[in-house]
Short mmCIF file of C-alpha atoms and ligand atoms in Angstrom, two decimals:
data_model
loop_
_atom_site.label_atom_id
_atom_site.label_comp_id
_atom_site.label_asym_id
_atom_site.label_seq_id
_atom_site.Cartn_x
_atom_site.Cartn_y
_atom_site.Cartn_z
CA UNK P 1 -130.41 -207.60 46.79
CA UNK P 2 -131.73 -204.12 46.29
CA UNK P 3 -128.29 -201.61 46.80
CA UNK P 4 -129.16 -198.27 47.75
CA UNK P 5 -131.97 -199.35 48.85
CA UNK P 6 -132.09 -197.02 51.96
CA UNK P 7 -132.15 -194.03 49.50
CA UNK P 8 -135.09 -192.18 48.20
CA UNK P 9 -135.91 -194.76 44.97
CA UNK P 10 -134.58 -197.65 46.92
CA UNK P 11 -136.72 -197.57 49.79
CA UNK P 12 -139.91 -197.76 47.45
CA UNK P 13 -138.75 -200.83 45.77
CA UNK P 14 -137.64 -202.25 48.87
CA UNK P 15 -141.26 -201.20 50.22
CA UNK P 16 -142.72 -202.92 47.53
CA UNK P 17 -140.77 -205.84 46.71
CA UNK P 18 -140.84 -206.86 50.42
CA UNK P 19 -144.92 -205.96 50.55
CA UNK P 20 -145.69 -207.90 47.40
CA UNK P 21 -143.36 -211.30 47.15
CA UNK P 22 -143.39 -212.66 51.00
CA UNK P 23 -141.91 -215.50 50.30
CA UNK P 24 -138.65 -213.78 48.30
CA UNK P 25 -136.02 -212.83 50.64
CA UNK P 26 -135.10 -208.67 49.90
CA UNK P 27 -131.58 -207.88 50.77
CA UNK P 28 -131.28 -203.98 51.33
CA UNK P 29 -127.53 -203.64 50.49
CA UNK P 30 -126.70 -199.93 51.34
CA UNK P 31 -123.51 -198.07 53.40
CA UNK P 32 -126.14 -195.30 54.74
CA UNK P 33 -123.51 -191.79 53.37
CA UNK P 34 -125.63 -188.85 54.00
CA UNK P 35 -128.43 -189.52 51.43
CA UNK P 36 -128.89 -193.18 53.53
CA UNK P 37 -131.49 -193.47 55.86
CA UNK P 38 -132.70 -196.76 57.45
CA UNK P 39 -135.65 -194.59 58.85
CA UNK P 40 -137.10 -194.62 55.35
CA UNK P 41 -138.08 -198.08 55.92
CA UNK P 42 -139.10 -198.34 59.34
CA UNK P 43 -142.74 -199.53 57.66
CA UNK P 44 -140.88 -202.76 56.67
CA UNK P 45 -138.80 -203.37 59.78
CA UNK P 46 -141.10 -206.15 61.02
CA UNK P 47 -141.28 -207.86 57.80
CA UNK P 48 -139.67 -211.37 57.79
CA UNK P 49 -138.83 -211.84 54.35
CA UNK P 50 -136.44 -208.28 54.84
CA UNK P 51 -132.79 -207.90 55.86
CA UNK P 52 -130.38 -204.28 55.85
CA UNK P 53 -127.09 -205.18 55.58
CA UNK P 54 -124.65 -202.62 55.87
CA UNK P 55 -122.01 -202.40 53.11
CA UNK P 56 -120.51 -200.45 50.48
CA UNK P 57 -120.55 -201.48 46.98
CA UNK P 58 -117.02 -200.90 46.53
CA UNK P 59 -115.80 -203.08 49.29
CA UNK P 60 -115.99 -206.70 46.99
CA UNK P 61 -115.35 -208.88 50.64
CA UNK P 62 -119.01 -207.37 52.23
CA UNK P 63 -120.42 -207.88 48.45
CA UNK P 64 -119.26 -211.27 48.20
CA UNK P 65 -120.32 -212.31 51.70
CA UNK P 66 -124.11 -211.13 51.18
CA UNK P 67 -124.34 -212.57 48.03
CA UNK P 68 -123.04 -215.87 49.08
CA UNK P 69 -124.74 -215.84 52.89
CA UNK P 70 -128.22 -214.81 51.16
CA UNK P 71 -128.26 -217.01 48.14
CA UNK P 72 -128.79 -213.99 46.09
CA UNK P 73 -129.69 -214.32 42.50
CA UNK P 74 -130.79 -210.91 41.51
CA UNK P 75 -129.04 -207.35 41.74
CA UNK P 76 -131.06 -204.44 41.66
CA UNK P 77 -128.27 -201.81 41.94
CA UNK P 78 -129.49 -198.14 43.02
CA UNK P 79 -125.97 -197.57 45.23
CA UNK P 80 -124.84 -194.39 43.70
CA UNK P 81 -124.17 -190.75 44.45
CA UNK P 82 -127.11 -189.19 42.82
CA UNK P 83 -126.93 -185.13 43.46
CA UNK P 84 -125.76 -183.16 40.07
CA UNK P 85 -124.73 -180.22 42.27
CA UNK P 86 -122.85 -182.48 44.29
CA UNK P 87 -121.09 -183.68 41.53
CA UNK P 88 -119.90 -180.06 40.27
CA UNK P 89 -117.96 -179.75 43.81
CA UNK P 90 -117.03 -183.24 44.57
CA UNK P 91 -116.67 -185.47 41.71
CA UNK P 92 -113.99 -187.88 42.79
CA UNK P 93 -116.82 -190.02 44.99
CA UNK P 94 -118.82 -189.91 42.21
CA UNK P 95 -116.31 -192.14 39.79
CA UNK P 96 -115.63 -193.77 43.01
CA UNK P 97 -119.08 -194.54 44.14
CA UNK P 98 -121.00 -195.17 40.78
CA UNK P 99 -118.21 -196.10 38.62
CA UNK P 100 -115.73 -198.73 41.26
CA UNK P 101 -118.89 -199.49 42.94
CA UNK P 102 -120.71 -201.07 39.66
CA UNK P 103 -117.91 -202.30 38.42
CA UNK P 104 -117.08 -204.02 41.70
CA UNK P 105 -120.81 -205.24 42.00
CA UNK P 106 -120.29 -206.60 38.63
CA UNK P 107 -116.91 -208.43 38.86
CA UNK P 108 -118.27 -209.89 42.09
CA UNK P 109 -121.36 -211.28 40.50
CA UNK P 110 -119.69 -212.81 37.79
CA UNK P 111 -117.10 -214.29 40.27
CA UNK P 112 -119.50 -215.74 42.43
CA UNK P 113 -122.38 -217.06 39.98
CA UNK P 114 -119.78 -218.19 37.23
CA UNK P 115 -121.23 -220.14 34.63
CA UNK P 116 -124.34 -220.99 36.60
CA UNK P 117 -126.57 -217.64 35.42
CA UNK P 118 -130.02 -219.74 34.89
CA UNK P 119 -132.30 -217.49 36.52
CA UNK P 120 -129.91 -214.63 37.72
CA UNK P 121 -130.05 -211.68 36.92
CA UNK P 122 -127.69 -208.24 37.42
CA UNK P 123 -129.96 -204.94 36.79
CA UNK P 124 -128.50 -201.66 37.01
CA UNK P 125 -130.85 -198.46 37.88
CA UNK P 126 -129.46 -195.35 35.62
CA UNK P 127 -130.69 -191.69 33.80
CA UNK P 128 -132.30 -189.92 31.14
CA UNK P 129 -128.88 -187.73 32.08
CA UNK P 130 -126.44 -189.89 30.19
CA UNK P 131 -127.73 -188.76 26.95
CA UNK P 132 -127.08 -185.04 27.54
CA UNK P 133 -129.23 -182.14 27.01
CA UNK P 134 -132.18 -181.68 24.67
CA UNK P 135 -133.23 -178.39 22.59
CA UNK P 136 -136.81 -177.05 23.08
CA UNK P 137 -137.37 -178.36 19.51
CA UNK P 138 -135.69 -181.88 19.64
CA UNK P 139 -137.51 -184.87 19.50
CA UNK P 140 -137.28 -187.45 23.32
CA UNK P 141 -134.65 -189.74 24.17
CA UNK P 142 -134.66 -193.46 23.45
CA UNK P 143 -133.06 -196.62 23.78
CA UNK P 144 -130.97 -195.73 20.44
CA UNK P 145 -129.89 -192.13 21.55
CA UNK P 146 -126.33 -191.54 21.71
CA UNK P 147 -124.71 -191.07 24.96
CA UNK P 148 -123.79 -187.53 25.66
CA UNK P 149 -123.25 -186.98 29.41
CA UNK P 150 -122.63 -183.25 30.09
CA UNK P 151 -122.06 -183.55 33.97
CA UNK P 152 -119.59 -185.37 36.13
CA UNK P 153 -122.36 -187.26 38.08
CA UNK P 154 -124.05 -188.29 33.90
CA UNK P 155 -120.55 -189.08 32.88
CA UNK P 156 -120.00 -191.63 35.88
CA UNK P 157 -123.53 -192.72 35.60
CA UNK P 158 -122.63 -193.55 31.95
CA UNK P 159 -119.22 -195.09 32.51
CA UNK P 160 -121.44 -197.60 34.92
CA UNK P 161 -123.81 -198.47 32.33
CA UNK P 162 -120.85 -199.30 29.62
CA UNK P 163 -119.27 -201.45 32.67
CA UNK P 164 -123.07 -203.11 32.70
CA UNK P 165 -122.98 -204.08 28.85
CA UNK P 166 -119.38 -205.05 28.60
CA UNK P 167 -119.80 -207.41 31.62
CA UNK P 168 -122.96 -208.72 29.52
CA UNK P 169 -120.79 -209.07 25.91
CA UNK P 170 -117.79 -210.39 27.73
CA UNK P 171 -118.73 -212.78 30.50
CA UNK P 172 -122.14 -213.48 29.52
CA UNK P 173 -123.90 -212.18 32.94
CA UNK P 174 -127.31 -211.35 32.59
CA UNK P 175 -127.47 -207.26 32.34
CA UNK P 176 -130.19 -205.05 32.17
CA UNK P 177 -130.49 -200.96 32.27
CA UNK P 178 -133.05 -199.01 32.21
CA UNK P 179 -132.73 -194.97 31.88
CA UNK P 180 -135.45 -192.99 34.34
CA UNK P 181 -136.33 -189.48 34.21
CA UNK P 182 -136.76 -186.98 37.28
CA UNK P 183 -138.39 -188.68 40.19
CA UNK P 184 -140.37 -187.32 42.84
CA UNK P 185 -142.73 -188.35 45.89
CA UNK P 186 -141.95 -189.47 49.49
CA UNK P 187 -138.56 -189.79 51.35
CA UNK P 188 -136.53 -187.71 49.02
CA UNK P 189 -133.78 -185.85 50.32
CA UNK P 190 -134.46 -181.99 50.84
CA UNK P 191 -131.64 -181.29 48.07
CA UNK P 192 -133.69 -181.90 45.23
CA UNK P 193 -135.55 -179.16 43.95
CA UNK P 194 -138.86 -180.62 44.38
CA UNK P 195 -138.44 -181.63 48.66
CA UNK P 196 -136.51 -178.48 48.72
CA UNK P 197 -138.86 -176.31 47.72
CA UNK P 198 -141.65 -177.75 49.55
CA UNK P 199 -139.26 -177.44 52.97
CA UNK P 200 -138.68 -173.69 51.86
CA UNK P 201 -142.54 -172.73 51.41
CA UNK P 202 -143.38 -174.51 54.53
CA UNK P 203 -140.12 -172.57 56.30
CA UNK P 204 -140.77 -169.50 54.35
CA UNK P 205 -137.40 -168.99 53.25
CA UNK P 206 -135.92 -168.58 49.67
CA UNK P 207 -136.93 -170.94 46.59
CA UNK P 208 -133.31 -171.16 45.05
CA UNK P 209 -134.10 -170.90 40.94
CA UNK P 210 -131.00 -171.57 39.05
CA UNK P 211 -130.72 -169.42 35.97
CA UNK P 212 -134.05 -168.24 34.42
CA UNK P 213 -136.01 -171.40 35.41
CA UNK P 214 -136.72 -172.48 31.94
CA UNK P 215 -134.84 -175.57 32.14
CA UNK P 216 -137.08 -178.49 31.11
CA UNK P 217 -137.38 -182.17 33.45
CA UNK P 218 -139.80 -185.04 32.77
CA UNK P 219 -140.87 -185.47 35.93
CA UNK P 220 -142.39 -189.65 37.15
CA UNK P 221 -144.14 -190.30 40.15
CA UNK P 222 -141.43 -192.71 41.97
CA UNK P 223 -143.95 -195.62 42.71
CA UNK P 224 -144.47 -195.58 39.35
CA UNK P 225 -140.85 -195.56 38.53
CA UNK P 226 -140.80 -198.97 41.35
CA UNK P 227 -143.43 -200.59 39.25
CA UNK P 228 -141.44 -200.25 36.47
CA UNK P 229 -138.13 -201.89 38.33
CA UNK P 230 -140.93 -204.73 39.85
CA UNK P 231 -141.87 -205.56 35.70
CA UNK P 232 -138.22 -205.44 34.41
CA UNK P 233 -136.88 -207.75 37.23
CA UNK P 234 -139.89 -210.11 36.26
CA UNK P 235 -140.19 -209.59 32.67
CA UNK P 236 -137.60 -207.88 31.10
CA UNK P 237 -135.05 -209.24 28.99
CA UNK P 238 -131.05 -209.81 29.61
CA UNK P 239 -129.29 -208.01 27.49
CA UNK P 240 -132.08 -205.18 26.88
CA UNK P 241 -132.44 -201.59 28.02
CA UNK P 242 -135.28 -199.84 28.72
CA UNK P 243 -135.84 -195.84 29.15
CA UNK P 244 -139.14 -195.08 31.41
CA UNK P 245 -140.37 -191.71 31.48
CA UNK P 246 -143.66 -189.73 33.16
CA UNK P 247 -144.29 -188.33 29.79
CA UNK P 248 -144.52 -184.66 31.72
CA UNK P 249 -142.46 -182.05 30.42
CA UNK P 250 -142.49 -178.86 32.63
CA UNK P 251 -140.01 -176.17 33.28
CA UNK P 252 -138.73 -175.29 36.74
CA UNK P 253 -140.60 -172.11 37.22
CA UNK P 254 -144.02 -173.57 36.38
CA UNK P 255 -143.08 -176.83 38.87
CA UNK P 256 -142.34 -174.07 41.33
CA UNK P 257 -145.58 -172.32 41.04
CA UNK P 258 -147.78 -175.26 41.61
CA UNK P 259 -145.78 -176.25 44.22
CA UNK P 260 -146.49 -172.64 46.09
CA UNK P 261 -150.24 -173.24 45.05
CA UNK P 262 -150.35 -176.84 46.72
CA UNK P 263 -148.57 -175.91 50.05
CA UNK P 264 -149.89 -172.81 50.62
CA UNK P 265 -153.24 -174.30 50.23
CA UNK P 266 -152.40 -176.79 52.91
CA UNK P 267 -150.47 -174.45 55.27
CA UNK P 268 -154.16 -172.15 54.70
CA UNK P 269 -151.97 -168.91 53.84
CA UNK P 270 -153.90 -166.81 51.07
CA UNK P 271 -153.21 -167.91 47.47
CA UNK P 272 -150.01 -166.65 46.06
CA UNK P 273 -148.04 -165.94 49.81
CA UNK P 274 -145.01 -167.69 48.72
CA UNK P 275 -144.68 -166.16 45.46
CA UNK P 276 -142.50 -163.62 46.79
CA UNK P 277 -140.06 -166.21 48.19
CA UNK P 278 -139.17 -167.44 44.14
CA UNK P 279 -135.69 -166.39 43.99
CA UNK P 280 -133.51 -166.78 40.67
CA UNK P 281 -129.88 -167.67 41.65
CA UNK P 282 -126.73 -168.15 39.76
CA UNK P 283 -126.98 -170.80 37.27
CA UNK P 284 -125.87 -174.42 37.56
CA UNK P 285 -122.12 -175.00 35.55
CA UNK P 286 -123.64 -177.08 32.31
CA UNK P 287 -127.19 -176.92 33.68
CA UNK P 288 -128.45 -179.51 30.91
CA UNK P 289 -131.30 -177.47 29.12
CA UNK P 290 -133.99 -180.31 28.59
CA UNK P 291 -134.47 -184.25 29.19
CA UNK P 292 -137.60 -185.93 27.83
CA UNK P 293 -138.01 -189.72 27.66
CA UNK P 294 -139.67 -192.08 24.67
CA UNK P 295 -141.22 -194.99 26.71
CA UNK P 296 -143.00 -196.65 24.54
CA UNK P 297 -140.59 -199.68 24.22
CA UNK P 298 -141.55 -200.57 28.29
CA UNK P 299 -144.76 -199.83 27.23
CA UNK P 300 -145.50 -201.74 24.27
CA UNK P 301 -143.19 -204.58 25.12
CA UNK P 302 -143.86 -205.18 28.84
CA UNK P 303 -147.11 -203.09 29.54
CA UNK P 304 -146.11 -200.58 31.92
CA UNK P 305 -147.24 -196.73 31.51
CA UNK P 306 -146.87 -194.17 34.16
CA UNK P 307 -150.21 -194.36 36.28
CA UNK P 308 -150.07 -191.40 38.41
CA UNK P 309 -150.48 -187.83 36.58
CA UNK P 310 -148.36 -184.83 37.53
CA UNK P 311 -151.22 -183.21 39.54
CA UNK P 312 -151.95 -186.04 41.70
CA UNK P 313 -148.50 -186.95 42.21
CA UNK P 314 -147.68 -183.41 43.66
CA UNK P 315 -150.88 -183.16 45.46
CA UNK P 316 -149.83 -186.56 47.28
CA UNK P 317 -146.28 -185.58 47.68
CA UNK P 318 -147.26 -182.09 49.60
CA UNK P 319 -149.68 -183.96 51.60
CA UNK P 320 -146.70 -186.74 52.51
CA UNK P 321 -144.36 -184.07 53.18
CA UNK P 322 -146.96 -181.74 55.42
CA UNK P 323 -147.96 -184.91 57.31
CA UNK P 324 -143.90 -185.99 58.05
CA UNK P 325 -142.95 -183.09 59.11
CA UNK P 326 -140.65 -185.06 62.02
CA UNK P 327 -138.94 -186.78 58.83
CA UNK P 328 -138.16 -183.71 57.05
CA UNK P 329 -137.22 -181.99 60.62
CA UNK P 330 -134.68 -185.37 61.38
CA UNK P 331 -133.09 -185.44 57.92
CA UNK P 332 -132.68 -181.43 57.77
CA UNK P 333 -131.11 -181.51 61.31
CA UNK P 334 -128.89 -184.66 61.04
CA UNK P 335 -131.00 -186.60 63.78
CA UNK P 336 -132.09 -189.25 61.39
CA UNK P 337 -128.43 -190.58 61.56
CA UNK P 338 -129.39 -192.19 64.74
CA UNK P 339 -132.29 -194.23 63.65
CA UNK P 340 -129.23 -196.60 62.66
CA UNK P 341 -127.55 -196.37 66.47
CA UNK P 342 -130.63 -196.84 68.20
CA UNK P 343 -131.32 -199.86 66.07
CA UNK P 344 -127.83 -201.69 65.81
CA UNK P 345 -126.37 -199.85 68.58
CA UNK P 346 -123.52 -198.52 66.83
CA UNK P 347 -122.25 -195.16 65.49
CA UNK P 348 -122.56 -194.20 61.66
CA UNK P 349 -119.15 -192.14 61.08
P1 LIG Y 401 -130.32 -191.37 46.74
O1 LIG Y 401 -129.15 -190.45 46.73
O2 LIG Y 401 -131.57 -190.94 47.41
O3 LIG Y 401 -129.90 -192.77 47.39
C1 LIG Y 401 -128.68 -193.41 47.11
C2 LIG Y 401 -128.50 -194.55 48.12
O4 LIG Y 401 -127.26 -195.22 47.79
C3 LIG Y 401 -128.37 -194.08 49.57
O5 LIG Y 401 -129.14 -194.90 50.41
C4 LIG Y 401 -126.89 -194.24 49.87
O6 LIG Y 401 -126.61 -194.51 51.23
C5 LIG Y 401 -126.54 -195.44 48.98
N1 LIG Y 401 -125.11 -195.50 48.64
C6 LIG Y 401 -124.33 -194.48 48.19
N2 LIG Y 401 -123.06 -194.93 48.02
C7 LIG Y 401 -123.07 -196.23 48.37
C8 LIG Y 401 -122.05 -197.25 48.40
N3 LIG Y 401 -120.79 -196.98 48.05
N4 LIG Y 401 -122.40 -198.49 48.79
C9 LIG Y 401 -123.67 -198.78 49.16
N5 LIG Y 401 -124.66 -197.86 49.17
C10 LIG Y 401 -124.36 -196.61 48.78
O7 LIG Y 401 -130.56 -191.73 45.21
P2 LIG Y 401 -131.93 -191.93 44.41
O8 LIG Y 401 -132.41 -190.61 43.96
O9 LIG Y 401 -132.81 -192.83 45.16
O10 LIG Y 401 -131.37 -192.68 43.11
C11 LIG Y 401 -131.18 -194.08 43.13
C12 LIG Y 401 -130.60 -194.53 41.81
O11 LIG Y 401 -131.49 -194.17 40.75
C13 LIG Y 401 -129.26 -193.88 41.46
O12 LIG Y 401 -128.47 -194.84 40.80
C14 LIG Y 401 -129.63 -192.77 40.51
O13 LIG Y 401 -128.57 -192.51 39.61
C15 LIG Y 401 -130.81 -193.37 39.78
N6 LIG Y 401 -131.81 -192.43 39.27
C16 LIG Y 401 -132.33 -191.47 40.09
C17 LIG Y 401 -133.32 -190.62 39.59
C18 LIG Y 401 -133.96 -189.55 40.45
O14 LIG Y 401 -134.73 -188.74 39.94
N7 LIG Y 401 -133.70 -189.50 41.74
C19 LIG Y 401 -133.75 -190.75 38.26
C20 LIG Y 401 -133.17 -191.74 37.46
C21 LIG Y 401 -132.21 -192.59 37.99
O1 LIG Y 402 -133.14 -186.93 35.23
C1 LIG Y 402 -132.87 -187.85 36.22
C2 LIG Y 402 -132.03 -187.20 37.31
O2 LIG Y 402 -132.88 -186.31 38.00
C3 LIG Y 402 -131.38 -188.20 38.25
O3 LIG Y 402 -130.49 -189.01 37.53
C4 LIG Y 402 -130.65 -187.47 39.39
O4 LIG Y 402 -130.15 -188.43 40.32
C5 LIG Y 402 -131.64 -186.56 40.08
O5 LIG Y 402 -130.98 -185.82 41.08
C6 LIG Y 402 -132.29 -185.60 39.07
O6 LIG Y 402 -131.32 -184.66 38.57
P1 LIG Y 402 -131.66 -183.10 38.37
O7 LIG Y 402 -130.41 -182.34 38.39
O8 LIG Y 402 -132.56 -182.92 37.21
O9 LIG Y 402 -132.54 -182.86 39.72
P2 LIG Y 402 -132.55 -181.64 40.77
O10 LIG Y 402 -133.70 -181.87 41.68
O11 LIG Y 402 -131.21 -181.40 41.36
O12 LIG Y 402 -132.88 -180.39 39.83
C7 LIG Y 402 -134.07 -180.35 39.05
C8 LIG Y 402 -134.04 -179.05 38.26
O13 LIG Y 402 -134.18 -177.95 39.16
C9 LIG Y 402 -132.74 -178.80 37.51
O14 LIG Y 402 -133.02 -178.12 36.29
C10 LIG Y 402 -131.96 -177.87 38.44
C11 LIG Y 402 -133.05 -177.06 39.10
N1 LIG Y 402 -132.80 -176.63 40.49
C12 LIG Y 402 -132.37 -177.55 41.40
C13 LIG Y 402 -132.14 -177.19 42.70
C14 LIG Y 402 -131.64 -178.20 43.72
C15 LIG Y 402 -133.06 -175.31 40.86
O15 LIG Y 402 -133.48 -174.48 40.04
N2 LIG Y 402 -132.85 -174.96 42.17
C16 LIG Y 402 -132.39 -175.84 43.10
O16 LIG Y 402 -132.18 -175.45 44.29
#
């Protein structure tokens, strides 16, 4: 049961847990708020071994249900509100969503398997973010780094993994975290800075720079990050955490400029059109300065390494984003709210 699964990360495990185990029934678990969209698996639709079931992680009847109608043994939970910004204005859904939600997940789980955890398995999707905000000269995060969350969406992120361990110490459910740096690639919502920026080239409008754009991200191609989740559900260990990482510091500004190379490229305007767009805007509250990840626990212990390079990733990315236009026009317009009326002939409120 993949939660969240009709979000940006979600929908490329679902994609590839779906593609690559036909015989295991995947369970996309998801309430579809604004960062929701069933179009985002449309490619899986037909597949037999999928279901979307739409519920909220909060509401322990509809969690209950699936995991008793579906048999489920394993909780892949990416359910959360996942926008920093967002978090700044809003912050109540985010303890509700990510914080209630887990813990509801969790107490659900534990209710329904009971003692009978052979071969389950609860694994909870967080962020570099809960350890807080690196110096230019500071050493990466690891699994032993201190939690330091700086922002209302970290903090509820890391209130979620503490529920995750202390339903692990105290009932015995098989846990696992891992901690993921930036993602990027296909399907993300156009409020991230990478999709965002992209949409603004190709719309020549302002590139929104927050501060000076010196602030640091370690940025992971997301298919990589979903062959990560694919190798911890198989191989990790209960009761372990794991951070993963691209290993590809950059700041903003420089991310921005090779974005402006790469679209501009494809769009054939003359190199450097869209500089002029770059436009430095008032600062983020606590914009965290710097994340950078350690994997080399997931890589030593279980294999993985991060296969696509920063380059290719944002070559393929522009190219996905030039070629789904109609995606980026649906989501930017509201119109991809009706992929989920047209298909189970209701309205999403
Ligand atoms: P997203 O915002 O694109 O998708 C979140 C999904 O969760 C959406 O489909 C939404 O409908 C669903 N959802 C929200 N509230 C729900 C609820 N109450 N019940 C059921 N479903 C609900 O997020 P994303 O960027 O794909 O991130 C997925 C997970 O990975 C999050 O937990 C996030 O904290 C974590 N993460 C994200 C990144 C990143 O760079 N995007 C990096 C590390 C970790
Ligand atoms: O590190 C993992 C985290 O990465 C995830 O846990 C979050 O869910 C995910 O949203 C992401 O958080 P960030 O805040 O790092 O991502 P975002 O795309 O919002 O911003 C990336 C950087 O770009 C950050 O330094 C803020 C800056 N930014 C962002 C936006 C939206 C801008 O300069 N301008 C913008 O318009």
């Amino acid at each position: 049961m993949v939660t969240g699964g009709a979000g940006f990360i979600g929908s490329h495990v679902a994609r590839r847990l779906t593609r690559r185990y036909p015989n295991v029934k995947v369970i996309v678990f998801d309430s579809l708020t604004y960062a929701g969209n069933i179009g985002n698996l449309t490619d899986i639709d037909g597949q037999t071994n999928y279901r979307f079931v739409h519920g909220d992680i909060t509401d322990g009847a509809a969690v209950e249900n699936t995991i008793r109608e579906y048999g489920v043994d394993c909780i892949v939970n990416l359910a959360a509100e996942s926008h920093v910004d967002r978090s700044i204005t809003d912050p109540l859904i985010f303890a509700r969503t990510n914080v209630l939600g887990t813990l509801t997940l969790l107490h659900t789980a534990c209710m329904v398997w009971g003692d009978d955890t052979g071969g389950k398995l609860f694994y909870h999707i967080s962020t570099d973010e809960v350890f807080g905000s690196l110096g230019f000269g500071d050493g990466p995060f690891n699994e032993e780094t201190r939690y330091a969350p700086r922002s209302p969406y970290s903090a509820s992120k890391a209130s979620s993994d503490h529920f995750v361990r202390a339903f692990g110490e105290t009932y015995g459910l098989p846990v696992i975290i891992s901690n993921c740096s930036n993602n990027y690639g296909p399907y993300q919502f156009p409020e991230k800075l990478i999709p965002l920026v992209i949409n603004n080239i190709r719309n020549e409008q302002p590139i929104p720079v927050y501060g000076t754009g010196e602030n640091v991200r370690d940025w992971l191609f997301v298919e990589d990050h979903a062959a990560a989740i694919d190798l911890i559900i198989h191989r990790g260990r209960p009761g372990e955490t794991y951070n993963i990482g691209g290993g590809c510091e950059l700041n903003n500004l420089q991310l921005v400029k090779k974005l402006i190379n790469l679209t501009d490229r494809i769009l054939g305007r003359p190199e450097g059109a869209s500089d002029g767009l770059v436009t430095f805007v008032r600062d983020r509250s606590g914009h965290d300065l710097r994340y950078a990840i350690d994997h080399t626990k997931i890589t030593s212990e279980l294999g993985w390494r991060p296969s696509t390079g920063l380059d290719e990733g944002l070559a393929k990315t522009v190219d996905w984003y030039m070629e789904n236009t109609g995606w980026l026009e649906s989501v930017t317009s509201g119109r991809y709210r009706e992929y989920y009326d047209r298909q189970y002939g209701n309205k999403l409120t």
